[in-house]
Coordinates of N, CA and C in Angstrom, one line a residue:
X1 N -85.8 21.0 57.5 CA -85.0 21.5 58.4 C -85.0 23.1 58.4
X2 N -84.6 23.6 59.6 CA -84.8 25.2 59.7 C -83.4 25.7 59.4
X3 N -83.4 26.9 58.7 CA -82.2 27.5 58.3 C -81.8 28.8 59.5
X4 N -80.7 28.7 59.9 CA -80.4 29.9 60.8 C -78.9 30.4 60.4
X5 N -78.9 31.5 59.8 CA -77.5 32.1 59.5 C -76.9 31.2 58.7
X6 N -77.4 30.6 57.5 CA -76.8 29.8 56.7 C -76.4 28.5 57.3
X7 N -76.9 27.9 58.5 CA -76.4 26.6 59.1 C -77.7 25.9 58.9
X8 N -77.7 24.5 58.8 CA -78.8 23.4 58.9 C -78.9 23.0 60.4
X9 N -80.0 23.1 60.9 CA -80.2 22.6 62.4 C -80.9 21.4 62.3
X10 N -80.8 20.6 63.4 CA -81.8 19.2 63.4 C -83.2 19.7 63.7
X11 N -84.1 18.9 63.0 CA -85.6 19.3 63.1 C -85.9 19.1 64.7
X12 N -87.1 19.6 64.9 CA -87.6 19.3 66.3 C -87.9 17.9 66.7
X13 N -88.4 17.4 65.4 CA -88.7 15.8 65.6 C -87.3 14.9 66.0
X14 N -86.2 15.2 65.3 CA -85.2 14.8 65.4 C -84.6 15.0 66.9
X15 N -84.8 16.1 67.3 CA -84.2 16.4 68.7 C -85.1 15.7 69.7
X16 N -86.3 15.6 69.7 CA -87.2 14.8 70.5 C -87.0 13.4 70.3
X17 N -86.6 12.8 69.3 CA -86.2 11.5 69.0 C -85.0 11.0 69.9
X18 N -84.1 12.2 70.1 CA -82.9 11.8 70.9 C -81.7 11.6 69.9
X19 N -81.7 12.4 68.7 CA -80.7 12.2 67.9 C -79.6 13.0 68.4
X20 N -78.7 12.5 69.1 CA -77.5 13.4 69.7 C -76.4 13.5 68.9
X21 N -76.4 12.7 67.8 CA -75.1 12.8 66.8 C -75.3 14.1 66.2
X22 N -73.9 14.5 65.6 CA -73.7 15.7 65.0 C -74.1 15.3 63.5
X23 N -74.7 16.3 62.7 CA -75.0 16.2 61.5 C -74.2 17.0 60.3
X24 N -73.5 16.3 59.4 CA -72.7 17.4 58.6 C -73.3 17.4 57.2
X25 N -73.6 18.6 56.9 CA -74.3 19.0 55.6 C -73.2 19.4 54.7
X26 N -73.3 19.2 53.4 CA -72.7 19.7 52.3 C -73.7 20.7 51.5
X27 N -73.6 22.0 51.8 CA -74.2 23.0 51.4 C -74.6 23.0 49.7
X28 N -73.4 22.5 49.2 CA -73.5 22.5 47.8 C -74.5 21.5 47.2
X29 N -74.6 20.4 47.8 CA -75.3 19.1 47.4 C -76.4 18.8 48.3
X30 N -76.3 19.4 49.5 CA -77.6 19.2 50.4 C -77.5 17.8 50.9
X31 N -76.3 17.1 50.8 CA -76.2 15.8 51.6 C -76.0 15.8 53.0
X32 N -76.6 15.1 53.7 CA -76.4 15.2 55.2 C -75.9 13.8 55.5
X33 N -74.8 13.7 56.3 CA -74.1 12.6 56.9 C -74.0 12.6 58.2
X34 N -74.5 11.3 58.9 CA -74.5 11.3 60.2 C -73.1 11.0 60.7
X35 N -72.7 11.8 61.7 CA -71.5 12.0 62.2 C -70.9 10.5 62.7
X36 N -71.7 9.8 63.3 CA -71.5 8.5 63.9 C -71.1 7.5 62.9
X37 N -71.5 7.9 61.6 CA -71.1 7.0 60.5 C -69.7 7.0 60.2
X38 N -69.2 8.1 60.5 CA -67.9 8.6 60.0 C -66.8 7.9 61.1
X39 N -67.4 7.6 62.4 CA -66.4 7.2 63.4 C -65.6 5.9 63.0
X40 N -66.3 4.7 62.5 CA -65.5 3.5 61.9 C -64.5 3.9 60.8
X41 N -64.8 5.0 60.1 CA -63.7 5.2 59.0 C -62.6 5.8 59.8
X42 N -63.2 6.9 60.6 CA -61.9 7.5 61.2 C -61.0 6.6 62.2
X43 N -61.6 5.7 62.8 CA -60.8 4.8 63.7 C -60.0 3.9 62.7
X44 N -60.6 3.6 61.7 CA -59.5 2.7 60.7 C -58.4 3.5 60.1
X45 N -58.6 4.9 60.0 CA -57.6 5.6 59.5 C -56.3 6.0 60.5
X46 N -56.9 5.9 61.8 CA -55.9 6.1 63.0 C -55.1 4.8 63.0
X47 N -55.8 3.6 63.0 CA -55.0 2.2 63.1 C -54.0 2.2 61.8
X48 N -54.6 2.5 60.8 CA -53.7 2.5 59.5 C -52.3 3.3 59.8
X49 N -52.7 4.6 60.1 CA -51.5 5.6 60.3 C -50.7 5.2 61.5
X50 N -51.1 4.5 62.7 CA -50.3 4.1 63.7 C -49.4 2.9 63.0
X51 N -50.1 2.2 62.2 CA -49.1 1.0 61.7 C -48.0 1.4 60.7
X52 N -48.4 2.6 60.0 CA -47.5 3.3 59.1 C -46.2 3.7 59.8
X53 N -46.7 4.7 60.9 CA -45.8 5.4 61.6 C -44.8 4.5 62.5
X54 N -45.4 3.3 62.9 CA -44.6 2.1 63.6 C -43.7 1.6 62.8
X55 N -44.1 1.3 61.5 CA -43.2 0.7 60.6 C -42.2 1.7 60.2
X56 N -42.3 2.9 60.1 CA -41.2 3.9 59.7 C -40.3 4.1 60.9
X57 N -41.0 4.1 62.1 CA -40.2 4.4 63.5 C -39.1 3.1 63.8
X58 N -39.6 2.0 63.5 CA -38.8 0.8 64.0 C -37.4 0.9 63.4
X59 N -37.0 1.4 62.3 CA -35.6 1.5 61.9 C -35.0 2.5 62.8
X60 N -35.7 3.5 62.8 CA -35.2 4.7 63.6 C -34.7 4.3 65.1
X61 N -35.8 3.6 65.9 CA -35.5 3.1 67.1 C -34.3 2.1 67.2
X62 N -34.1 1.2 66.0 CA -33.3 0.3 66.1 C -31.7 0.9 66.0
X63 N -31.8 2.0 65.0 CA -30.5 2.7 64.9 C -30.1 3.4 66.2
X64 N -31.0 4.0 66.9 CA -30.8 4.8 68.5 C -30.4 3.7 69.2
X65 N -31.0 2.5 69.2 CA -30.5 1.6 70.2 C -29.1 1.2 69.9
X66 N -28.8 0.7 68.7 CA -27.3 0.5 68.3 C -26.4 1.6 68.6
X67 N -26.7 3.0 68.4 CA -25.8 4.0 68.8 C -25.7 4.0 70.3
X68 N -26.5 3.9 71.1 CA -26.6 4.0 72.5 C -25.9 2.7 72.8
X69 N -26.1 1.5 72.4 CA -25.4 0.1 72.7 C -24.0 0.3 72.4
X70 N -23.6 0.9 71.3 CA -22.0 1.1 71.2 C -21.2 2.0 72.3
X71 N -22.0 3.0 72.6 CA -21.4 3.9 73.5 C -21.4 3.0 74.9
X72 N -22.3 2.3 75.2 CA -22.2 1.7 76.5 C -21.1 0.6 76.6
X73 N -21.0 -0.2 75.5 CA -19.8 -1.0 75.3 C -18.5 -0.4 75.2
X74 N -18.4 0.7 74.5 CA -17.1 1.5 74.5 C -16.7 2.1 76.0
X75 N -17.6 2.4 76.8 CA -17.4 3.1 78.0 C -16.7 1.9 78.8
X76 N -17.5 0.7 78.8 CA -17.1 -0.4 79.7 C -15.6 -0.8 79.4
X77 N -15.5 -0.8 78.1 CA -14.0 -1.3 77.7 C -13.1 -0.2 78.0
X78 N -13.3 0.9 77.9 CA -12.5 2.1 78.2 C -12.0 1.8 79.7
X79 N -13.0 1.5 80.7 CA -12.7 1.5 82.1 C -11.8 0.2 82.2
X80 N -11.9 -0.8 81.4 CA -11.1 -2.0 81.5 C -9.6 -1.6 81.2
X81 N -9.5 -0.8 80.2 CA -8.2 -0.3 79.6 C -7.6 -1.5 79.1
X82 N -8.3 -2.5 78.4 CA -7.8 -3.7 77.7 C -7.8 -3.3 76.4
X83 N -6.8 -3.5 75.5 CA -6.9 -3.3 74.2 C -7.8 -4.2 73.4
X84 N -8.8 -3.1 72.5 CA -9.7 -3.8 71.8 C -10.0 -3.2 70.4
X85 N -10.6 -3.8 69.6 CA -10.8 -3.6 68.2 C -12.3 -3.8 67.9
X86 N -13.0 -2.9 67.0 CA -14.6 -3.0 66.7 C -14.5 -3.4 65.3
X87 N -15.6 -4.2 65.0 CA -15.7 -4.5 63.3 C -14.7 -4.8 62.7
X88 N -13.8 -5.9 63.1 CA -12.5 -6.3 62.4 C -13.0 -7.3 61.3
X89 N -12.6 -7.3 60.2 CA -12.9 -8.0 59.1 C -11.8 -8.8 58.7
X90 N -11.7 -10.0 58.9 CA -10.7 -11.0 58.4 C -11.0 -11.9 57.5
X91 N -10.2 -12.6 56.9 CA -10.5 -14.0 56.1 C -11.2 -15.0 57.0
X92 N -12.2 -15.4 56.4 CA -12.9 -16.6 56.9 C -11.9 -17.9 56.9
X93 N -12.4 -18.8 57.7 CA -11.5 -20.0 57.9 C -11.5 -20.8 56.7
X94 N -12.7 -21.0 56.0 CA -12.5 -21.8 54.8 C -12.9 -21.0 53.6
X95 N -13.6 -19.9 53.6 CA -13.8 -19.1 52.3 C -14.6 -17.8 52.9
X96 N -14.6 -16.7 52.0 CA -15.2 -15.5 52.2 C -14.6 -14.8 53.4
X97 N -15.3 -14.0 53.9 CA -15.0 -13.0 55.1 C -15.7 -13.3 56.2
X98 N -15.1 -12.8 57.3 CA -15.7 -13.0 58.7 C -15.5 -11.7 59.4
X99 N -16.5 -11.1 60.0 CA -16.3 -9.9 60.8 C -16.5 -10.1 62.3
X100 N -15.6 -9.7 62.9 CA -15.8 -9.8 64.6 C -16.2 -8.5 65.0
X101 N -17.3 -8.5 66.0 CA -18.1 -7.4 66.2 C -17.0 -6.5 67.4
X102 N -16.4 -7.3 68.2 CA -15.4 -6.8 68.8 C -14.3 -7.8 69.3
X103 N -13.3 -7.5 69.4 CA -12.2 -8.3 69.9 C -11.5 -7.7 71.1
X104 N -11.2 -8.5 72.1 CA -10.5 -7.9 73.2 C -9.4 -8.7 73.5
X105 N -8.1 -8.0 73.8 CA -7.0 -8.9 74.2 C -7.1 -8.9 75.8
X106 N -6.9 -10.0 76.4 CA -6.7 -10.3 77.7 C -5.6 -11.1 78.0
X107 N -5.0 -11.1 79.3 CA -3.9 -11.9 79.7 C -4.2 -13.2 79.3
X108 N -5.3 -14.0 79.2 CA -5.7 -15.3 79.0 C -5.9 -15.7 77.5
X109 N -5.9 -14.5 76.5 CA -6.1 -14.8 75.3 C -6.9 -13.8 74.8
X110 N -7.6 -14.1 73.6 CA -8.6 -13.1 72.9 C -10.1 -13.4 73.1
X111 N -10.8 -12.3 73.3 CA -12.1 -12.6 73.5 C -12.9 -12.2 72.2
X112 N -13.8 -13.1 71.6 CA -14.4 -12.5 70.3 C -16.0 -12.2 70.9
X113 N -16.3 -11.0 70.9 CA -17.5 -10.7 71.5 C -18.5 -10.5 70.1
X114 N -19.8 -11.2 70.3 CA -20.7 -11.1 69.4 C -21.9 -9.9 70.3
X115 N -22.0 -8.9 69.6 CA -22.8 -7.7 70.2 C -24.2 -7.8 69.8
X116 N -25.0 -7.8 70.7 CA -26.6 -7.7 70.2 C -27.2 -6.5 71.0
X117 N -27.8 -5.7 70.2 CA -28.3 -4.4 70.8 C -29.8 -4.5 70.7
X118 N -30.2 -3.6 71.8 CA -31.8 -3.8 72.1 C -32.3 -4.3 73.5
X119 N -33.4 -3.9 73.9 CA -33.7 -4.3 75.2 C -35.0 -5.3 75.2
X120 N -35.3 -5.9 76.3 CA -36.7 -6.8 76.3 C -36.3 -7.9 76.8
X121 N -37.2 -9.0 76.7 CA -37.3 -10.4 77.3 C -36.7 -11.2 76.1
X122 N -35.4 -11.9 76.4 CA -35.0 -12.8 75.4 C -35.2 -14.3 75.6
X123 N -35.7 -14.8 74.4 CA -36.1 -16.3 74.6 C -35.1 -17.0 73.7
X124 N -34.7 -18.1 74.3 CA -33.7 -19.1 73.5 C -32.6 -19.8 74.3
X125 N -32.2 -20.8 73.8 CA -31.2 -21.5 74.4 C -30.0 -21.9 73.7
X126 N -28.9 -22.4 74.1 CA -27.7 -22.7 73.3 C -27.9 -23.4 72.0
X127 N -28.9 -24.3 71.8 CA -28.9 -25.1 70.8 C -30.2 -24.6 69.8
X128 N -30.9 -23.6 70.1 CA -31.9 -23.2 69.4 C -31.3 -22.4 68.2
X129 N -31.7 -22.7 66.9 CA -31.3 -21.9 65.7 C -31.5 -20.4 65.6
X130 N -32.6 -20.1 66.3 CA -33.2 -18.6 66.5 C -33.6 -18.3 67.8
X131 N -33.2 -17.0 68.2 CA -33.6 -16.5 69.7 C -34.8 -15.5 69.1
X132 N -35.5 -15.1 70.3 CA -36.5 -14.1 70.0 C -36.5 -13.2 71.0
X133 N -36.6 -12.0 70.8 CA -36.8 -10.8 71.9 C -37.8 -10.0 71.6
X134 N -38.6 -9.9 72.9 CA -39.9 -9.3 72.9 C -39.9 -8.0 73.8
X135 N -40.4 -7.0 73.4 CA -40.4 -5.9 74.0 C -41.8 -5.1 73.9
X136 N -42.7 -5.2 74.7 CA -44.1 -4.7 74.5 C -44.8 -5.4 73.6
X137 N -45.3 -4.6 72.5 CA -46.0 -5.6 71.2 C -44.9 -5.7 70.2
X138 N -43.6 -5.5 70.4 CA -42.6 -5.8 69.4 C -41.9 -7.0 69.8
X139 N -41.9 -7.8 68.4 CA -41.3 -9.2 68.5 C -40.2 -9.3 67.6
X140 N -39.0 -9.6 67.9 CA -38.0 -9.8 66.8 C -37.4 -11.0 66.9
X141 N -37.1 -11.9 65.9 CA -36.1 -13.0 65.9 C -34.9 -12.7 65.2
X142 N -34.1 -13.4 65.6 CA -32.5 -13.3 65.3 C -31.9 -14.6 65.5
X143 N -30.8 -14.6 64.7 CA -30.2 -15.9 64.6 C -29.2 -16.1 66.0
X144 N -29.2 -17.4 66.4 CA -28.6 -17.6 67.8 C -27.2 -17.0 67.5
X145 N -27.0 -16.1 68.6 CA -25.6 -15.4 68.4 C -24.5 -16.4 69.0
X146 N -24.8 -17.3 69.7 CA -23.7 -18.2 70.1 C -23.2 -19.1 68.9
X147 N -24.0 -19.6 68.1 CA -23.8 -20.4 67.0 C -23.2 -19.4 65.9
X148 N -23.7 -18.1 65.6 CA -23.0 -17.3 64.9 C -21.6 -16.9 65.4
X149 N -21.2 -16.9 66.6 CA -19.9 -16.5 67.0 C -19.0 -17.7 66.8
X150 N -19.5 -18.9 66.7 CA -18.6 -20.1 66.4 C -17.8 -19.9 65.5
X151 N -18.4 -19.5 64.1 CA -17.5 -19.2 62.9 C -16.6 -18.1 63.2
X152 N -17.0 -17.4 63.9 CA -16.0 -16.0 64.0 C -14.7 -16.5 64.8
X153 N -15.1 -17.1 66.0 CA -13.8 -17.8 66.7 C -13.1 -18.7 65.7
X154 N -13.6 -19.5 64.9 CA -12.7 -20.4 64.1 C -12.0 -19.5 63.2
X155 N -12.4 -18.4 62.7 CA -11.7 -17.5 61.9 C -10.4 -16.9 62.6
X156 N -11.0 -16.5 63.8 CA -9.7 -15.9 64.6 C -8.7 -16.8 64.7
X157 N -9.1 -17.9 65.0 CA -8.0 -19.1 65.5 C -7.0 -19.3 64.3
X158 N -7.7 -19.1 63.2 CA -6.8 -19.2 61.8 C -5.8 -18.3 62.0
X159 N -6.3 -17.0 62.2 CA -5.4 -16.1 62.1 C -4.3 -15.8 63.3
X160 N -4.6 -16.3 64.5 CA -3.7 -16.3 65.8 C -3.6 -17.8 66.3
X161 N -3.0 -18.6 65.6 CA -2.8 -20.2 65.9 C -2.1 -20.1 67.2
X162 N -2.6 -21.1 68.0 CA -2.3 -21.2 69.1 C -2.7 -20.1 70.2
X163 N -3.2 -19.2 70.2 CA -3.8 -18.5 71.1 C -5.3 -18.7 71.4
X164 N -5.5 -18.9 72.7 CA -6.9 -19.2 73.0 C -7.8 -17.9 72.9
X165 N -8.8 -18.6 72.1 CA -9.9 -17.4 71.7 C -11.2 -17.9 72.3
X166 N -11.8 -16.9 73.0 CA -13.0 -17.3 73.8 C -14.3 -16.5 73.2
X167 N -15.4 -17.2 73.1 CA -16.7 -16.6 72.5 C -17.4 -16.0 73.6
X168 N -18.1 -14.8 73.6 CA -18.7 -14.1 74.3 C -20.0 -13.3 73.7
X169 N -21.1 -13.4 74.1 CA -22.2 -12.7 73.7 C -22.7 -11.6 74.7
X170 N -22.7 -10.3 74.4 CA -23.1 -9.2 75.3 C -24.3 -8.5 74.6
X171 N -25.0 -8.3 75.3 CA -26.4 -7.4 75.1 C -26.2 -6.0 75.6
X172 N -26.3 -5.2 75.0 CA -26.1 -3.8 75.2 C -26.9 -3.1 75.9
X173 N -28.5 -3.7 75.6 CA -29.6 -3.0 76.1 C -30.0 -3.7 77.6
X174 N -31.1 -3.4 78.0 CA -31.7 -3.8 79.3 C -32.4 -5.2 79.1
X175 N -31.8 -6.3 79.2 CA -32.4 -7.5 78.9 C -32.8 -8.5 80.2
X176 N -33.8 -9.3 79.9 CA -34.1 -10.3 80.7 C -34.2 -11.6 80.1
X177 N -33.8 -12.8 80.5 CA -33.7 -14.1 79.9 C -34.8 -14.9 80.4
X178 N -35.5 -15.7 79.7 CA -36.4 -16.5 79.9 C -35.9 -17.7 80.7
X179 N -34.8 -18.0 80.3 CA -34.1 -19.3 80.9 C -32.8 -18.8 81.3
X180 N -31.9 -19.3 82.3 CA -30.8 -19.0 82.7 C -29.7 -19.0 81.6
X181 N -29.3 -18.0 81.1 CA -28.3 -18.0 80.0 C -27.0 -18.7 80.4
X182 N -26.3 -19.1 79.4 CA -24.9 -19.7 79.2 C -23.9 -18.7 79.9
X183 N -22.9 -19.3 80.6 CA -22.1 -18.5 81.2 C -21.4 -17.4 80.4
X184 N -21.4 -17.6 79.0 CA -20.8 -16.5 78.1 C -21.9 -15.9 77.4
X185 N -23.1 -15.6 78.1 CA -24.1 -14.7 77.6 C -24.5 -13.7 78.6
X186 N -24.3 -12.6 78.4 CA -24.5 -11.5 79.6 C -25.0 -10.2 79.1
X187 N -25.4 -9.4 79.9 CA -25.6 -7.9 79.4 C -24.3 -7.0 79.8
X188 N -24.1 -5.9 79.1 CA -23.1 -5.0 79.2 C -22.7 -4.6 80.5
X189 N -23.5 -4.5 81.6 CA -23.2 -4.1 82.9 C -22.4 -5.1 83.5
X190 N -22.4 -6.4 83.0 CA -21.5 -7.5 83.8 C -20.2 -7.7 82.9
X191 N -20.0 -6.9 81.9 CA -18.9 -7.3 81.0 C -17.6 -7.0 81.8
X192 N -17.2 -6.2 82.6 CA -16.1 -5.8 83.1 C -15.7 -6.8 84.2
X193 N -16.8 -7.2 84.7 CA -16.5 -8.2 85.9 C -16.1 -9.7 85.2
X194 N -17.1 -9.9 84.2 CA -16.8 -11.3 83.4 C -15.3 -11.3 82.9
X195 N -14.6 -10.3 82.4 CA -13.4 -10.1 81.7 C -12.5 -10.2 82.8
X196 N -12.6 -9.4 83.9 CA -11.7 -9.8 85.0 C -11.5 -11.2 85.6
X197 N -12.8 -11.8 85.7 CA -12.8 -13.2 86.1 C -12.0 -14.2 85.1
X198 N -12.5 -13.7 84.0 CA -11.9 -14.8 82.9 C -10.3 -14.7 82.9
X199 N -9.9 -13.6 83.0 CA -8.3 -13.5 83.3 C -7.8 -14.1 84.5
X200 N -8.5 -14.3 85.6 CA -8.1 -14.7 86.9 C -8.2 -16.2 87.0
X201 N -9.2 -16.7 86.4 CA -9.6 -18.0 86.4 C -8.8 -18.8 85.4
X202 N -8.1 -18.3 84.2 CA -7.4 -19.0 83.4 C -5.9 -18.6 83.2
X203 N -5.1 -19.6 82.8 CA -3.8 -19.2 82.7 C -3.3 -18.2 81.8
X204 N -2.5 -17.5 82.0 CA -1.8 -16.5 81.0 C -1.5 -17.1 79.5
X205 N -1.8 -16.4 78.5 CA -1.7 -16.9 77.3 C -0.1 -16.8 76.9
X206 N 0.5 -17.4 75.9 CA 1.8 -17.3 75.7 C 2.0 -16.0 74.5
X207 N 2.5 -15.1 74.8 CA 2.8 -14.0 73.9 C 1.8 -13.4 73.4
X208 N 0.7 -12.9 74.2 CA -0.5 -12.2 73.5 C -0.2 -11.3 72.9
X209 N 0.8 -10.2 73.2 CA 1.0 -9.0 72.3 C 1.3 -9.4 70.8
X210 N 2.2 -10.5 70.6 CA 2.5 -10.8 69.3 C 1.1 -11.3 68.3
X211 N 0.2 -12.2 69.1 CA -1.2 -12.5 68.7 C -1.8 -11.4 68.4
X212 N -2.0 -10.3 69.0 CA -2.6 -9.0 68.8 C -2.1 -8.2 67.6
X213 N -0.7 -8.2 67.5 CA -0.2 -7.6 66.3 C -0.5 -8.3 65.0
X214 N -0.5 -9.8 65.2 CA -0.8 -10.6 64.0 C -2.1 -10.2 63.6
X215 N -3.3 -10.2 64.5 CA -4.7 -10.0 64.4 C -4.8 -8.6 63.7
X216 N -4.0 -7.5 64.0 CA -4.0 -6.1 63.6 C -3.8 -6.2 62.2
X217 N -2.5 -7.1 61.8 CA -2.1 -7.1 60.5 C -3.1 -7.8 59.6
X218 N -3.7 -8.7 60.0 CA -4.7 -9.5 59.2 C -5.9 -8.8 58.9
X219 N -6.2 -7.8 59.7 CA -7.4 -7.1 59.6 C -7.8 -6.5 58.1
X220 N -8.7 -6.5 57.6 CA -8.9 -5.8 56.2 C -9.8 -4.6 56.5
X221 N -8.9 -3.5 56.4 CA -9.6 -2.3 56.7 C -10.0 -1.3 55.3
X222 N -9.5 -1.9 54.3 CA -9.8 -1.1 53.1 C -11.1 -1.2 52.6
X223 N -11.6 0.0 51.9 CA -13.0 0.2 51.4 C -13.4 -1.1 50.7
X224 N -12.8 -1.6 49.8 CA -13.0 -2.8 48.7 C -13.4 -4.0 49.7
X225 N -12.7 -4.2 50.6 CA -13.0 -5.3 51.7 C -14.2 -5.5 52.3
X226 N -14.5 -3.8 52.7 CA -15.8 -3.7 53.5 C -17.1 -3.8 52.5
X227 N -16.8 -3.6 51.0 CA -17.9 -3.7 50.2 C -18.1 -5.0 49.9
X228 N -16.8 -5.9 50.0 CA -17.0 -7.5 49.9 C -17.8 -8.1 50.9
X229 N -17.6 -7.6 52.1 CA -18.3 -8.1 52.9 C -19.9 -7.9 53.1
X230 N -20.3 -6.5 52.8 CA -21.7 -6.1 52.9 C -22.2 -7.0 51.6
X231 N -21.5 -7.1 50.5 CA -22.0 -8.1 49.3 C -22.2 -9.5 49.8
X232 N -21.3 -9.9 50.6 CA -21.5 -11.4 51.2 C -22.8 -11.5 52.1
X233 N -22.9 -10.3 52.8 CA -24.2 -10.4 53.6 C -25.4 -10.4 52.9
X234 N -25.4 -9.5 51.7 CA -26.6 -9.4 51.1 C -26.9 -10.8 50.3
X235 N -25.8 -11.4 49.9 CA -26.0 -12.6 49.1 C -26.5 -13.7 50.1
X236 N -26.0 -13.6 51.2 CA -26.5 -14.9 52.4 C -27.8 -14.5 52.7

């Protein structure tokens, strides 16, 4: 090899042979490494870094989706001017605790809303134990929210006996459904219309204000109950 100002240059023979790849030389050892040989290593490093960043970014994206979802839900409920409560912890029907994502008081009774955050295509029907949400390359399975909400409705009915309680699943992101969803599964943009129709199509409940006061009284708002509920989730 010919030296020029401390740098190693490809020999004429290499140049004539069409060696177009860069040569990296370690001046201390004299080891010469073909730049093309580094490409597979670099590509693998990029893939690993992308996977690590995606894994770290997923919880961040999820928290952001939840925050935006809560804002959308809150804005819709504020426009309806219906009394509502979020994250209501109450005694379970048989044992333990139950948490209602959102309870809404209507003239026809109380609506128990199971809230689902995130966007994408949703796969699942009323009887599937799990549903799947797909967005791009991300795929997430979650428990059937209709089945989940049945237990919460039962707990609510124990607290407000005689008061009609309706189960409703609301997606706060932009979702599409692979199959026509049940009538009580919808995205947040249709929530106000659904609540209005529900009140119009059903008879007025008897003394809903008293039932709402009973629910407020039964709600466990202390820190100990919150810890107990979180422990229950961890155990489950």
